[in-house]
Short mmCIF file of C-alpha atoms in Angstrom, two decimals:
data_model
loop_
_atom_site.label_atom_id
_atom_site.label_comp_id
_atom_site.label_asym_id
_atom_site.label_seq_id
_atom_site.Cartn_x
_atom_site.Cartn_y
_atom_site.Cartn_z
CA UNK A 1 235.78 -157.79 -12.25
CA UNK A 2 232.52 -155.84 -12.46
CA UNK A 3 232.06 -156.85 -16.12
CA UNK A 4 232.55 -160.54 -15.23
CA UNK A 5 229.90 -160.28 -12.49
CA UNK A 6 227.45 -158.66 -14.91
CA UNK A 7 228.07 -161.36 -17.53
CA UNK A 8 227.55 -164.06 -14.90
CA UNK A 9 224.27 -162.50 -13.74
CA UNK A 10 223.13 -162.19 -17.35
CA UNK A 11 223.86 -165.87 -18.05
CA UNK A 12 222.10 -166.85 -14.81
CA UNK A 13 219.05 -164.78 -15.77
CA UNK A 14 218.90 -166.37 -19.22
CA UNK A 15 219.22 -169.85 -17.70
CA UNK A 16 216.37 -169.30 -15.25
CA UNK A 17 214.25 -167.71 -17.98
CA UNK A 18 214.90 -170.65 -20.30
CA UNK A 19 213.89 -173.18 -17.65
CA UNK A 20 210.71 -171.24 -16.90
CA UNK A 21 209.86 -171.05 -20.59
CA UNK A 22 210.29 -174.81 -21.00
CA UNK A 23 208.07 -175.46 -17.99
CA UNK A 24 205.29 -173.19 -19.28
CA UNK A 25 205.57 -174.64 -22.80
CA UNK A 26 205.25 -178.19 -21.48
CA UNK A 27 202.27 -177.31 -19.30
CA UNK A 28 200.45 -175.45 -22.08
CA UNK A 29 201.10 -178.28 -24.56
CA UNK A 30 199.60 -180.81 -22.13
CA UNK A 31 196.52 -178.64 -21.66
CA UNK A 32 195.96 -178.35 -25.42
CA UNK A 33 196.41 -182.11 -25.89
CA UNK A 34 193.80 -182.72 -23.17
CA UNK A 35 191.36 -180.50 -25.05
CA UNK A 36 191.33 -177.65 -22.54
CA UNK A 37 190.25 -174.30 -23.95
CA UNK A 38 192.97 -171.66 -24.10
CA UNK A 39 192.28 -167.95 -24.33
CA UNK A 40 194.33 -164.74 -24.50
CA UNK A 41 194.37 -161.25 -23.06
CA UNK A 42 196.79 -158.74 -24.53
CA UNK A 43 197.34 -155.01 -24.78
CA UNK A 44 199.88 -152.47 -25.92
CA UNK A 45 202.18 -150.79 -23.39
CA UNK A 46 204.69 -147.95 -23.73
CA UNK A 47 207.71 -147.76 -21.42
CA UNK A 48 209.18 -144.62 -19.85
CA UNK A 49 211.81 -144.76 -22.60
CA UNK A 50 209.01 -144.44 -25.17
CA UNK A 51 209.46 -148.01 -26.41
CA UNK A 52 206.29 -149.87 -27.38
CA UNK A 53 205.51 -153.45 -26.41
CA UNK A 54 202.62 -155.86 -26.53
CA UNK A 55 202.03 -157.85 -23.35
CA UNK A 56 200.37 -161.28 -23.74
CA UNK A 57 198.69 -163.49 -21.14
CA UNK A 58 197.52 -167.05 -21.79
CA UNK A 59 194.53 -168.31 -19.75
CA UNK A 60 192.88 -171.64 -19.08
CA UNK A 61 189.97 -172.42 -16.76
CA UNK A 62 191.96 -172.06 -13.54
CA UNK A 63 195.12 -170.00 -14.07
CA UNK A 64 197.01 -167.75 -16.43
CA UNK A 65 200.56 -167.47 -17.75
CA UNK A 66 202.31 -164.28 -18.73
CA UNK A 67 204.39 -165.20 -21.76
CA UNK A 68 206.21 -161.89 -21.93
CA UNK A 69 206.49 -158.75 -24.02
CA UNK A 70 206.79 -158.46 -27.78
CA UNK A 71 208.64 -155.36 -28.98
CA UNK A 72 206.64 -153.18 -31.38
CA UNK A 73 208.62 -151.10 -33.86
CA UNK A 74 206.84 -148.32 -35.68
CA UNK A 75 203.09 -148.47 -36.15
CA UNK A 76 201.08 -151.58 -35.36
CA UNK A 77 198.12 -152.19 -37.68
CA UNK A 78 195.91 -155.20 -37.02
CA UNK A 79 197.80 -157.46 -39.43
CA UNK A 80 201.09 -156.73 -37.65
CA UNK A 81 199.44 -157.35 -34.28
CA UNK A 82 198.26 -160.79 -35.41
CA UNK A 83 201.75 -161.53 -36.74
CA UNK A 84 203.30 -160.65 -33.36
CA UNK A 85 200.75 -162.83 -31.59
CA UNK A 86 201.47 -165.81 -33.83
CA UNK A 87 205.23 -165.46 -33.39
CA UNK A 88 205.01 -165.19 -29.60
CA UNK A 89 202.59 -168.09 -29.24
CA UNK A 90 204.77 -170.37 -31.39
CA UNK A 91 207.63 -169.78 -28.95
CA UNK A 92 205.48 -171.59 -26.37
CA UNK A 93 204.20 -174.32 -28.66
CA UNK A 94 200.82 -172.73 -29.33
CA UNK A 95 199.11 -172.05 -32.64
CA UNK A 96 196.79 -169.07 -32.95
CA UNK A 97 194.10 -171.15 -34.69
CA UNK A 98 193.90 -173.30 -31.53
CA UNK A 99 193.01 -170.31 -29.34
CA UNK A 100 189.38 -170.41 -28.19
CA UNK A 101 188.88 -166.78 -27.14
CA UNK A 102 190.57 -163.46 -26.47
CA UNK A 103 189.80 -160.27 -24.57
CA UNK A 104 191.09 -156.81 -25.48
CA UNK A 105 190.13 -153.17 -25.05
CA UNK A 106 188.00 -151.38 -27.64
CA UNK A 107 190.75 -149.72 -29.65
CA UNK A 108 190.08 -149.85 -33.42
CA UNK A 109 193.16 -151.96 -34.06
CA UNK A 110 191.98 -154.54 -31.49
CA UNK A 111 188.49 -154.61 -32.99
CA UNK A 112 190.02 -155.43 -36.38
CA UNK A 113 192.30 -158.08 -34.82
CA UNK A 114 189.14 -159.77 -33.53
CA UNK A 115 187.83 -159.94 -37.09
CA UNK A 116 191.08 -161.41 -38.44
CA UNK A 117 191.45 -164.16 -35.82
CA UNK A 118 188.99 -167.05 -35.67
CA UNK A 119 188.87 -167.02 -31.84
CA UNK A 120 185.86 -165.60 -29.99
CA UNK A 121 186.60 -161.94 -29.31
CA UNK A 122 185.27 -160.16 -26.20
CA UNK A 123 185.89 -156.44 -25.79
CA UNK A 124 186.70 -155.58 -22.18
CA UNK A 125 183.54 -154.55 -20.29
CA UNK A 126 185.48 -152.65 -17.63
CA UNK A 127 187.11 -150.58 -20.36
CA UNK A 128 183.64 -149.81 -21.70
CA UNK A 129 182.56 -148.60 -18.25
CA UNK A 130 185.64 -146.39 -18.07
CA UNK A 131 184.78 -144.79 -21.41
CA UNK A 132 181.13 -144.37 -20.42
CA UNK A 133 182.07 -142.41 -17.30
CA UNK A 134 184.50 -140.26 -19.30
CA UNK A 135 181.75 -139.57 -21.86
CA UNK A 136 179.58 -138.01 -19.15
CA UNK A 137 181.96 -136.46 -16.62
CA UNK A 138 184.75 -135.23 -18.88
CA UNK A 139 185.15 -133.19 -22.03
CA UNK A 140 187.96 -133.30 -24.56
CA UNK A 141 190.34 -130.36 -24.56
CA UNK A 142 192.76 -130.00 -27.46
CA UNK A 143 196.16 -128.87 -26.29
CA UNK A 144 198.06 -127.64 -29.34
CA UNK A 145 201.76 -128.39 -29.51
CA UNK A 146 204.29 -127.91 -32.29
CA UNK A 147 204.84 -130.62 -34.85
CA UNK A 148 208.45 -130.90 -33.72
CA UNK A 149 207.21 -132.32 -30.41
CA UNK A 150 205.84 -135.39 -32.20
CA UNK A 151 208.26 -138.26 -32.71
CA UNK A 152 208.24 -140.44 -35.82
CA UNK A 153 207.01 -143.39 -33.74
CA UNK A 154 203.80 -141.50 -32.93
CA UNK A 155 202.80 -141.44 -36.60
CA UNK A 156 202.03 -144.30 -38.93
CA UNK A 157 203.86 -145.08 -42.12
CA UNK A 158 201.72 -142.60 -44.04
CA UNK A 159 202.40 -139.78 -41.61
CA UNK A 160 198.93 -140.03 -40.05
CA UNK A 161 197.74 -140.67 -36.54
CA UNK A 162 197.73 -144.09 -34.90
CA UNK A 163 194.59 -143.30 -32.96
CA UNK A 164 192.21 -144.10 -35.87
CA UNK A 165 189.50 -142.13 -34.08
CA UNK A 166 187.32 -142.03 -37.21
CA UNK A 167 186.62 -145.78 -37.09
CA UNK A 168 183.61 -147.46 -35.49
CA UNK A 169 185.04 -147.77 -31.98
CA UNK A 170 186.80 -144.77 -30.54
CA UNK A 171 189.67 -145.14 -28.10
CA UNK A 172 188.64 -142.38 -25.71
CA UNK A 173 191.07 -143.24 -22.93
CA UNK A 174 193.30 -140.63 -21.36
CA UNK A 175 196.32 -141.90 -23.28
CA UNK A 176 196.96 -138.51 -24.89
CA UNK A 177 196.93 -139.71 -28.49
CA UNK A 178 197.99 -137.20 -31.15
CA UNK A 179 195.62 -135.86 -33.77
CA UNK A 180 196.71 -133.71 -36.69
CA UNK A 181 194.44 -130.73 -37.48
CA UNK A 182 196.49 -127.71 -38.43
CA UNK A 183 199.13 -128.43 -35.88
CA UNK A 184 199.44 -131.57 -33.80
CA UNK A 185 196.94 -131.45 -30.94
CA UNK A 186 197.23 -133.50 -27.78
CA UNK A 187 193.88 -134.57 -26.37
CA UNK A 188 193.34 -134.04 -22.66
CA UNK A 189 190.26 -134.35 -20.46
CA UNK A 190 188.70 -131.76 -18.18
CA UNK A 191 185.55 -132.14 -16.13
CA UNK A 192 182.29 -130.88 -17.58
CA UNK A 193 181.49 -127.21 -16.96
CA UNK A 194 178.71 -127.87 -14.45
CA UNK A 195 180.95 -130.07 -12.29
CA UNK A 196 184.40 -128.57 -12.68
CA UNK A 197 183.97 -125.41 -10.50
CA UNK A 198 182.89 -127.30 -7.39
CA UNK A 199 185.55 -130.01 -7.92
CA UNK A 200 188.22 -127.30 -8.25
CA UNK A 201 186.96 -125.89 -4.97
CA UNK A 202 187.23 -129.32 -3.34
CA UNK A 203 190.80 -129.69 -4.61
CA UNK A 204 191.65 -126.24 -3.22
CA UNK A 205 190.36 -127.19 0.24
CA UNK A 206 192.11 -130.57 0.12
CA UNK A 207 195.40 -128.95 -0.89
CA UNK A 208 195.03 -126.40 1.90
CA UNK A 209 195.21 -129.08 4.57
CA UNK A 210 197.46 -131.56 2.77
CA UNK A 211 200.17 -128.97 2.15
CA UNK A 212 200.08 -127.63 5.71
CA UNK A 213 200.70 -130.32 8.35
CA UNK A 214 200.24 -127.69 11.05
CA UNK A 215 196.72 -126.72 9.96
CA UNK A 216 195.84 -130.36 9.33
CA UNK A 217 197.02 -131.60 12.75
CA UNK A 218 196.04 -128.66 14.95
CA UNK A 219 192.82 -127.60 13.24
CA UNK A 220 191.18 -130.25 11.03
CA UNK A 221 192.20 -133.42 12.87
CA UNK A 222 191.03 -131.91 16.17
CA UNK A 223 187.45 -132.04 14.93
CA UNK A 224 187.96 -135.37 13.12
CA UNK A 225 189.08 -137.03 16.36
CA UNK A 226 186.09 -135.60 18.22
CA UNK A 227 183.63 -137.04 15.68
CA UNK A 228 185.31 -140.27 14.53
CA UNK A 229 187.80 -141.07 17.33
CA UNK A 230 190.55 -141.61 14.75
CA UNK A 231 192.54 -139.62 12.20
CA UNK A 232 191.04 -139.36 8.72
CA UNK A 233 192.83 -137.26 6.12
CA UNK A 234 191.36 -135.60 3.05
CA UNK A 235 192.16 -137.37 -0.23
CA UNK A 236 193.49 -135.69 -3.39
CA UNK A 237 192.25 -137.05 -6.70
CA UNK A 238 194.20 -137.71 -9.87
CA UNK A 239 193.13 -135.85 -13.00
CA UNK A 240 191.06 -137.97 -15.43
CA UNK A 241 190.77 -140.83 -12.89
CA UNK A 242 187.11 -140.96 -11.93
CA UNK A 243 187.66 -143.55 -9.21
CA UNK A 244 190.03 -141.20 -7.37
CA UNK A 245 187.51 -138.38 -7.91
CA UNK A 246 184.96 -140.55 -6.09
CA UNK A 247 187.40 -141.18 -3.22
CA UNK A 248 188.13 -137.46 -2.82
CA UNK A 249 184.47 -136.43 -2.81
CA UNK A 250 183.40 -139.32 -0.59
CA UNK A 251 185.98 -138.44 2.05
CA UNK A 252 185.12 -134.73 1.92
CA UNK A 253 181.41 -135.48 2.41
CA UNK A 254 182.22 -137.78 5.31
CA UNK A 255 184.26 -135.00 6.97
CA UNK A 256 182.05 -132.08 5.86
CA UNK A 257 181.22 -130.94 9.41
CA UNK A 258 184.87 -131.15 10.46
CA UNK A 259 185.97 -129.27 7.33
CA UNK A 260 183.36 -126.57 7.87
CA UNK A 261 184.52 -125.94 11.45
CA UNK A 262 188.19 -126.00 10.42
CA UNK A 263 187.58 -123.49 7.61
CA UNK A 264 185.92 -121.13 10.11
CA UNK A 265 188.90 -121.45 12.48
CA UNK A 266 191.40 -120.47 9.77
CA UNK A 267 189.15 -117.65 8.50
CA UNK A 268 188.75 -119.15 5.03
CA UNK A 269 186.00 -117.99 2.67
CA UNK A 270 185.99 -121.28 0.75
CA UNK A 271 182.90 -122.69 2.44
CA UNK A 272 180.60 -124.98 0.45
CA UNK A 273 177.04 -123.90 -0.26
CA UNK A 274 174.07 -126.27 0.06
CA UNK A 275 173.80 -126.48 -3.75
CA UNK A 276 177.48 -127.41 -4.04
CA UNK A 277 177.12 -130.09 -1.38
CA UNK A 278 174.04 -131.43 -3.18
CA UNK A 279 175.96 -131.64 -6.47
CA UNK A 280 178.90 -133.40 -4.80
CA UNK A 281 176.48 -135.86 -3.22
CA UNK A 282 174.96 -136.60 -6.64
CA UNK A 283 178.39 -137.26 -8.14
CA UNK A 284 179.38 -139.49 -5.21
CA UNK A 285 176.12 -141.45 -5.28
CA UNK A 286 176.29 -141.96 -9.05
CA UNK A 287 179.90 -143.16 -9.03
CA UNK A 288 179.54 -145.45 -6.01
CA UNK A 289 177.69 -148.36 -7.72
CA UNK A 290 180.00 -148.01 -10.72
CA UNK A 291 183.06 -148.43 -8.52
CA UNK A 292 181.53 -151.47 -6.78
CA UNK A 293 180.70 -153.04 -10.15
CA UNK A 294 184.20 -152.48 -11.54
CA UNK A 295 185.66 -154.18 -8.47
CA UNK A 296 183.40 -157.19 -9.04
CA UNK A 297 184.16 -157.36 -12.76
CA UNK A 298 187.91 -157.32 -12.05
CA UNK A 299 187.60 -160.37 -9.80
CA UNK A 300 189.33 -163.40 -11.27
CA UNK A 301 186.27 -165.67 -10.86
CA UNK A 302 183.88 -163.35 -12.73
CA UNK A 303 182.33 -164.85 -15.87
CA UNK A 304 179.96 -163.36 -18.45
CA UNK A 305 176.87 -164.42 -16.48
CA UNK A 306 178.01 -162.81 -13.22
CA UNK A 307 179.18 -159.80 -15.24
CA UNK A 308 175.63 -159.34 -16.54
CA UNK A 309 174.27 -159.48 -13.00
CA UNK A 310 176.78 -156.81 -11.96
CA UNK A 311 175.80 -154.65 -14.93
CA UNK A 312 172.12 -155.00 -14.06
CA UNK A 313 172.96 -153.84 -10.52
CA UNK A 314 174.72 -150.74 -11.80
CA UNK A 315 171.84 -149.76 -14.10
CA UNK A 316 169.17 -150.41 -11.45
CA UNK A 317 171.05 -148.27 -8.94
CA UNK A 318 171.43 -145.40 -11.37
CA UNK A 319 167.77 -145.64 -12.38
CA UNK A 320 166.65 -145.48 -8.74
CA UNK A 321 168.62 -142.25 -8.21
CA UNK A 322 166.80 -140.61 -11.16
CA UNK A 323 169.02 -137.53 -11.34
CA UNK A 324 170.30 -135.82 -14.46
CA UNK A 325 173.79 -137.21 -13.84
CA UNK A 326 172.70 -140.77 -13.01
CA UNK A 327 170.41 -140.94 -16.06
CA UNK A 328 173.20 -139.67 -18.33
CA UNK A 329 175.59 -142.27 -16.91
CA UNK A 330 173.00 -145.01 -17.37
CA UNK A 331 172.44 -144.11 -21.04
CA UNK A 332 176.17 -143.88 -21.70
CA UNK A 333 176.81 -147.23 -20.00
CA UNK A 334 174.11 -148.95 -22.08
CA UNK A 335 175.60 -147.55 -25.29
CA UNK A 336 179.16 -148.56 -24.42
CA UNK A 337 178.21 -152.02 -23.16
CA UNK A 338 176.13 -152.74 -26.27
CA UNK A 339 179.29 -152.19 -28.32
CA UNK A 340 180.83 -155.05 -26.36
CA UNK A 341 178.05 -157.60 -26.69
CA UNK A 342 178.72 -160.81 -28.60
CA UNK A 343 176.64 -163.92 -29.31
CA UNK A 344 178.17 -165.51 -26.21
CA UNK A 345 177.74 -162.51 -23.93
CA UNK A 346 174.35 -161.34 -25.15
CA UNK A 347 172.40 -162.45 -22.07
CA UNK A 348 171.32 -159.16 -20.53
CA UNK A 349 171.08 -156.90 -23.60
CA UNK A 350 169.07 -157.93 -26.62
#
């Protein structure tokens, strides 16, 4: 009985999927026949079961269609990526030579795909901002693990690394790619030495109140209610996520008087010095315009012109701060964004 129900649900799922596919194919075909420009966004994704896929979205001027995942077996050089794209697009009545443009991240394989396909290729600006922040705030730490920990799928056909970090564009994301030196080393990211001690101290204070509801409710929130007339909890960041680092520091600075009084009440020695507070303020102020800009760039109605205005805002804000950190972030942002300029997007940078 259970098997029959499962088979029925499977057939029903395939039927609904087939109808949806026909509807999307018809709509996309009509758009192409009317001369509307079609573009793509796509990226690689790995499931919890360590299976690799490529997700593909098709865009026109007003909407987008997710046309599903393509399974990736083994390594995926640029030629194989283009082959997967062609095969998936044909399932929906599209030809890759009819695609006007495409947007990807800055991974070496995606850069090469852009050279193989005739469509206009735009590297993701938000991804460039992410890498620029990592360049300044974080440092690479090589965590050595045994070669037996590396699966065959994590190496290419020649036994090398898929990361291709020696090519023109480096994929510096926190995706823990493997790199063979003597043993296989897993790349991680820690904060820079001048920032890490004070951030570790912030995390210690945050954990102190987050892990103890009694101290949070009876001590910290007592002072928070007096000052803000509502409960505001401290926020814990996620390692190698600069936006969550901003949230954690921003909340701590907002509650600094309440935290100071609470730390005195519980007889803690983990008070922040004026220099530490000044450094945290610099980090918060430098990351704030970056976070606002990323939010704007991720808006669906953002085009290359409005993106340039947003980028000008970020650089002007960092220039006005004129601190060591803000100037380093500005220089890193300019370098990363210049890598992503094309003839069509080269409005702000020359």
